[in-house]
Short mmCIF file of C-alpha atoms in Angstrom, two decimals:
data_model
loop_
_atom_site.label_atom_id
_atom_site.label_comp_id
_atom_site.label_asym_id
_atom_site.label_seq_id
_atom_site.Cartn_x
_atom_site.Cartn_y
_atom_site.Cartn_z
CA MET A 1 -76.61 151.24 78.99
CA THR A 2 -73.74 149.59 80.84
CA LEU A 3 -74.56 146.50 82.88
CA VAL A 4 -73.21 146.01 86.41
CA ASP A 5 -72.87 142.89 88.51
CA LEU A 6 -71.19 142.19 91.83
CA THR A 7 -69.65 139.01 93.23
CA PHE A 8 -68.94 138.64 96.94
CA GLN A 9 -66.61 136.07 98.37
CA GLU A 10 -68.69 134.33 101.02
CA ARG A 11 -66.18 135.16 103.77
CA HIS A 12 -66.39 138.85 102.86
CA LEU A 13 -70.18 138.83 103.01
CA ASP A 14 -70.05 137.07 106.39
CA SER A 15 -67.75 139.83 107.68
CA LEU A 16 -70.01 142.55 106.32
CA ARG A 17 -73.09 141.09 107.95
CA GLU A 18 -71.28 140.74 111.26
CA LEU A 19 -70.16 144.37 111.13
CA VAL A 20 -73.33 146.12 109.96
CA LEU A 21 -76.29 143.96 111.04
CA ARG A 22 -76.43 144.85 114.72
CA ASN A 23 -78.77 143.13 117.17
CA ASP A 24 -79.99 146.47 118.53
CA GLY A 25 -81.42 147.57 115.16
CA ILE A 26 -79.04 150.54 114.84
CA GLU A 27 -77.77 151.27 111.33
CA ALA A 28 -74.05 150.75 110.67
CA ALA A 29 -71.66 151.06 107.75
CA VAL A 30 -68.36 149.60 106.56
CA TYR A 31 -66.02 150.00 103.59
CA VAL A 32 -65.30 147.45 100.88
CA LEU A 33 -62.70 147.39 98.11
CA CYS A 34 -63.43 145.54 94.88
CA GLY A 35 -61.53 144.51 91.82
CA GLU A 36 -63.13 145.40 88.52
CA ASN A 37 -63.26 143.87 85.08
CA ARG A 38 -64.62 146.09 82.33
CA VAL A 39 -66.03 144.26 79.34
CA GLU A 40 -66.54 146.36 76.22
CA CYS A 41 -69.10 143.96 74.76
CA ASP A 42 -70.49 141.21 76.96
CA PRO A 43 -70.82 138.07 74.78
CA TRP A 44 -74.00 137.17 76.64
CA GLU A 45 -75.88 140.46 76.33
CA HIS A 46 -73.82 142.26 73.64
CA ARG A 47 -73.57 145.29 75.91
CA ALA A 48 -70.82 146.89 77.99
CA ARG A 49 -70.47 145.39 81.45
CA ARG A 50 -68.64 146.34 84.65
CA ARG A 51 -68.03 143.28 86.81
CA LEU A 52 -66.97 143.85 90.42
CA THR A 53 -65.54 141.25 92.81
CA SER A 54 -64.98 141.81 96.53
CA TYR A 55 -61.32 142.16 97.48
CA GLU A 56 -61.23 143.36 101.10
CA VAL A 57 -63.58 144.50 103.87
CA LEU A 58 -62.43 147.43 106.02
CA PRO A 59 -64.26 148.60 109.16
CA ILE A 60 -64.76 152.33 109.56
CA PRO A 61 -62.40 153.55 112.32
CA THR A 62 -64.13 154.18 115.64
CA GLU A 63 -62.85 157.75 115.79
CA ASP A 64 -64.60 158.55 112.48
CA LYS A 65 -68.06 157.50 113.67
CA ILE A 66 -70.35 160.43 114.47
CA SER A 67 -73.86 159.15 115.12
CA ALA A 68 -76.26 156.33 114.33
CA SER A 69 -79.86 155.34 114.96
CA GLY A 70 -82.45 153.01 113.50
CA GLN A 71 -82.86 155.47 110.61
CA HIS A 72 -79.38 156.83 109.91
CA VAL A 73 -75.61 156.42 110.23
CA THR A 74 -73.02 159.17 109.77
CA TRP A 75 -69.24 159.25 109.93
CA SER A 76 -66.32 161.49 109.02
CA THR A 77 -65.00 161.17 105.49
CA THR A 78 -61.38 161.24 106.67
CA SER A 79 -61.01 157.47 106.40
CA PHE A 80 -62.96 157.47 103.13
CA VAL A 81 -60.35 159.76 101.57
CA ARG A 82 -57.66 157.29 102.67
CA LEU A 83 -59.72 154.51 101.13
CA LEU A 84 -59.88 156.42 97.86
CA LYS A 85 -56.12 156.84 97.84
CA ARG A 86 -55.62 153.11 98.23
CA ALA A 87 -58.23 152.40 95.55
CA LYS A 88 -56.36 154.70 93.17
CA ASP A 89 -52.94 153.21 94.00
CA GLU A 90 -54.10 149.59 93.64
CA ASN A 91 -56.56 150.06 90.75
CA LEU A 92 -59.56 149.06 92.87
CA VAL A 93 -63.11 150.39 93.29
CA ALA A 94 -64.04 151.88 96.66
CA GLY A 95 -67.39 151.03 98.14
CA ILE A 96 -69.60 151.58 101.16
CA VAL A 97 -71.89 149.00 102.72
CA HIS A 98 -74.66 149.91 105.13
CA ALA A 99 -77.68 148.21 106.62
CA HIS A 100 -81.38 148.75 106.99
CA PRO A 101 -81.84 146.29 109.89
CA ASN A 102 -85.59 146.74 110.03
CA GLY A 103 -86.21 148.70 106.87
CA PRO A 104 -87.08 148.00 103.26
CA ALA A 105 -84.69 146.38 100.79
CA CYS A 106 -84.30 149.60 98.83
CA PHE A 107 -82.12 152.68 98.93
CA SER A 108 -83.67 155.74 100.55
CA ASP A 109 -83.72 159.33 99.33
CA GLN A 110 -81.15 160.11 102.01
CA ASP A 111 -78.94 157.31 100.67
CA ASP A 112 -79.19 158.90 97.21
CA GLN A 113 -78.11 162.28 98.53
CA ASN A 114 -75.23 160.99 100.67
CA GLU A 115 -73.87 158.66 98.00
CA ARG A 116 -73.97 161.34 95.33
CA GLU A 117 -71.74 163.48 97.56
CA LEU A 118 -69.34 160.57 98.12
CA ALA A 119 -69.26 159.86 94.37
CA LEU A 120 -68.35 163.51 93.79
CA LEU A 121 -65.60 163.24 96.39
CA ALA A 122 -64.29 160.09 94.68
CA GLN A 123 -64.11 161.82 91.32
CA ASN A 124 -62.51 164.95 92.77
CA ARG A 125 -59.88 162.79 94.49
CA ASN A 126 -59.27 160.05 91.90
CA GLY A 127 -60.39 161.54 88.60
CA GLN A 128 -63.52 161.49 86.45
CA ASP A 129 -63.21 157.75 85.83
CA ALA A 130 -63.56 156.92 89.53
CA ALA A 131 -66.74 155.12 90.57
CA LEU A 132 -68.43 154.44 93.90
CA LEU A 133 -69.99 151.11 94.82
CA SER A 134 -72.89 151.08 97.27
CA VAL A 135 -74.28 147.96 98.91
CA LEU A 136 -77.35 147.64 101.12
CA LEU A 137 -77.97 144.73 103.50
CA THR A 138 -81.19 144.05 105.39
CA GLY A 139 -81.99 142.00 108.45
CA ALA A 140 -84.12 139.74 106.26
CA GLY A 141 -81.03 138.72 104.26
CA ASP A 142 -81.64 140.83 101.17
CA ILE A 143 -78.71 142.39 99.29
CA ARG A 144 -78.95 145.31 96.89
CA ALA A 145 -76.03 146.92 95.09
CA ARG A 146 -75.47 149.79 92.69
CA LEU A 147 -72.57 151.61 91.09
CA TRP A 148 -72.20 155.37 90.76
CA PRO A 149 -70.13 155.85 87.58
CA ASP A 150 -70.71 159.59 87.95
CA THR A 151 -72.80 161.92 90.09
CA HIS A 152 -75.89 161.84 87.86
CA ALA A 153 -77.48 158.48 88.62
CA PRO A 154 -76.40 155.05 89.84
CA ILE A 155 -76.67 151.82 87.89
CA ASP A 156 -78.39 149.00 89.77
CA ALA A 157 -76.51 145.71 89.79
CA GLU A 158 -78.32 143.07 87.77
CA VAL A 159 -77.43 140.43 90.30
CA VAL A 160 -75.28 139.98 93.39
CA ARG A 161 -73.54 136.61 93.46
CA VAL A 162 -72.02 134.98 96.52
CA VAL A 163 -69.32 132.35 95.94
CA GLY A 164 -67.94 130.05 98.62
CA ARG A 165 -69.20 126.82 100.12
CA ARG A 166 -72.39 127.44 98.16
CA LEU A 167 -73.33 129.55 95.16
CA ALA A 168 -76.08 132.07 95.93
CA PHE A 169 -77.82 134.82 93.97
CA HIS A 170 -79.53 137.97 95.19
CA GLY A 171 -81.68 140.27 93.11
CA VAL A 172 -82.56 137.56 90.59
CA SER A 173 -86.05 138.03 89.26
CA GLU A 174 -88.40 135.34 90.45
CA VAL A 175 -90.37 135.62 87.23
CA MET A 176 -89.90 132.47 85.18
CA HIS A 177 -91.26 131.75 81.73
CA SER A 178 -94.69 130.14 81.87
CA SER A 179 -93.70 126.74 80.47
CA ASP A 180 -94.79 123.89 82.71
CA ALA A 181 -91.78 121.82 81.58
CA PHE A 182 -89.98 122.80 84.79
CA SER A 183 -92.88 122.45 87.22
CA ARG A 184 -91.63 119.23 88.81
CA GLN A 185 -88.27 120.82 89.61
CA ALA A 186 -90.10 123.47 91.58
CA LEU A 187 -92.02 120.79 93.47
CA ALA A 188 -88.80 118.96 94.30
CA PHE A 189 -86.45 121.85 95.09
CA GLY A 190 -88.69 124.81 95.90
CA PRO A 191 -90.33 127.66 93.98
CA ASP A 192 -87.10 129.68 93.54
CA VAL A 193 -85.07 127.04 91.75
CA ASN A 194 -86.28 127.69 88.21
CA ALA A 195 -85.63 131.43 88.35
CA LYS A 196 -82.13 130.81 89.67
CA LEU A 197 -81.36 128.21 86.99
CA HIS A 198 -82.69 130.56 84.35
CA ALA A 199 -80.29 133.26 85.60
CA LEU A 200 -77.22 131.00 85.30
CA ARG A 201 -74.62 131.39 82.55
CA VAL A 202 -72.55 128.25 82.13
CA GLY A 203 -69.45 127.73 80.01
CA ILE A 204 -68.71 124.22 78.69
CA VAL A 205 -65.14 123.56 77.58
CA GLY A 206 -65.06 120.57 75.24
CA CYS A 207 -68.15 119.49 73.28
CA GLY A 208 -67.41 115.81 72.82
CA GLY A 209 -69.10 112.85 74.47
CA THR A 210 -69.15 114.41 77.95
CA GLY A 211 -69.54 118.07 77.00
CA SER A 212 -72.37 117.52 74.56
CA ALA A 213 -74.28 115.47 77.13
CA ALA A 214 -73.72 118.13 79.80
CA ALA A 215 -74.97 120.85 77.45
CA MET A 216 -78.16 118.95 76.65
CA LEU A 217 -78.92 118.26 80.31
CA LEU A 218 -78.19 121.82 81.44
CA ALA A 219 -80.52 123.17 78.75
CA ARG A 220 -83.22 120.72 79.85
CA LEU A 221 -82.80 121.92 83.45
CA GLY A 222 -83.62 125.44 82.26
CA VAL A 223 -80.18 127.06 82.48
CA GLY A 224 -80.62 130.42 80.76
CA GLN A 225 -77.44 130.72 78.69
CA LEU A 226 -74.65 128.36 77.63
CA VAL A 227 -71.36 129.14 75.92
CA LEU A 228 -69.58 126.32 74.10
CA PHE A 229 -65.82 125.99 73.57
CA ASP A 230 -64.33 123.47 71.14
CA ASP A 231 -62.34 123.98 67.95
CA ASP A 232 -62.84 120.41 66.71
CA ILE A 233 -65.11 119.16 63.94
CA VAL A 234 -67.49 116.20 63.83
CA GLU A 235 -66.01 112.97 62.48
CA ALA A 236 -67.72 109.66 61.79
CA SER A 237 -66.00 108.11 64.83
CA ASN A 238 -67.76 110.68 67.05
CA LEU A 239 -71.30 109.78 66.04
CA ASN A 240 -71.91 107.09 68.65
CA ARG A 241 -71.25 109.46 71.57
CA LEU A 242 -71.66 113.07 70.35
CA HIS A 243 -75.18 114.05 71.39
CA GLY A 244 -77.16 115.66 68.58
CA ALA A 245 -74.73 114.71 65.80
CA ARG A 246 -75.83 113.16 62.51
CA ARG A 247 -73.94 111.50 59.65
CA SER A 248 -74.50 114.62 57.57
CA ASP A 249 -72.57 116.63 60.19
CA ALA A 250 -69.55 114.36 59.82
CA ASP A 251 -69.78 114.47 56.03
CA ALA A 252 -69.91 118.28 56.16
CA MET A 253 -67.05 118.43 58.73
CA ARG A 254 -69.31 120.64 60.82
CA PRO A 255 -67.87 122.20 64.01
CA LYS A 256 -68.94 120.39 67.18
CA VAL A 257 -70.06 123.65 68.78
CA GLU A 258 -72.51 124.26 65.94
CA VAL A 259 -73.98 120.77 66.32
CA VAL A 260 -74.40 121.08 70.10
CA ALA A 261 -75.83 124.59 69.77
CA ARG A 262 -78.34 123.31 67.22
#
C-alpha cells in the first residue's frame, strides 16, 4: 500500500486556522494547493510514497458559499472546478480543508460521501491520475489528513508535519517502545518527546569526526531512523576521532558509513 505524508509551511497552517476555525463554532472550509513528490520505493520503508507539501491557501469565494452550521458546510463547486484547472496546469494537487470546531478529530460519514464526489469530479476533470487531498482541523489543535487517489477509499496520512519557526508533528503515535532508557527525557521534556523523536528520520551528510558523533548521539536520543552519506573509507589517521572505528576497519579499508551504522 502506498504511504502518504503531508508537510505544511507554518504560515499556510496559520492562514488555514484563521480561515476555518471560527469563534462562533460554525464549520468552514478553504482550498489548498500542494506540490507532490512521488517516490517509487521509499528508502526508509521500502514502499511507494506520495509526499505532499503545501504551496498556496485559497479562500472559497463568498459567492460560492451556500450554508454552514456547527455540523456542516456546503458551497458551490464552481470555484473547485477552477481550482482543478489550475492544479492540472501547474502540476499540483488540489485539496480541501474544513474544520470540526467542537467535534471529534475524525472524518465523518458525510465527509466520506462529499469527498468521494469531489474526488470523482477531480478525475473527470483532470484524468484518472488526479487525486484529492482532504485536511481536517479541530478547535483542540488536531490535524488529520488523507488522500483520495481514486473514488474507492482514501489513504490516511502517516503524519502531518509543520515546518517554520518550530518543527511540529501531528498524528504521530504516542506509543513508544517500552525501554526505560528514555524515561529521563520524558521527565525533562514531557511525555510526548520520545514518541516524536522516534518518529524522526534524520539524514547525516559526512560520517567523519563530527558526523559519526552526531549519529551516535541521535541514536541514543531515540531518533527512529538515520540515513548516512559518505563515500570515504576508514584510514588509520581517522581512528582518534571517528566514533565506533577500530584498527581492523582501517586495515580492511571499510566504508565509514558501514562503521557508523554498525
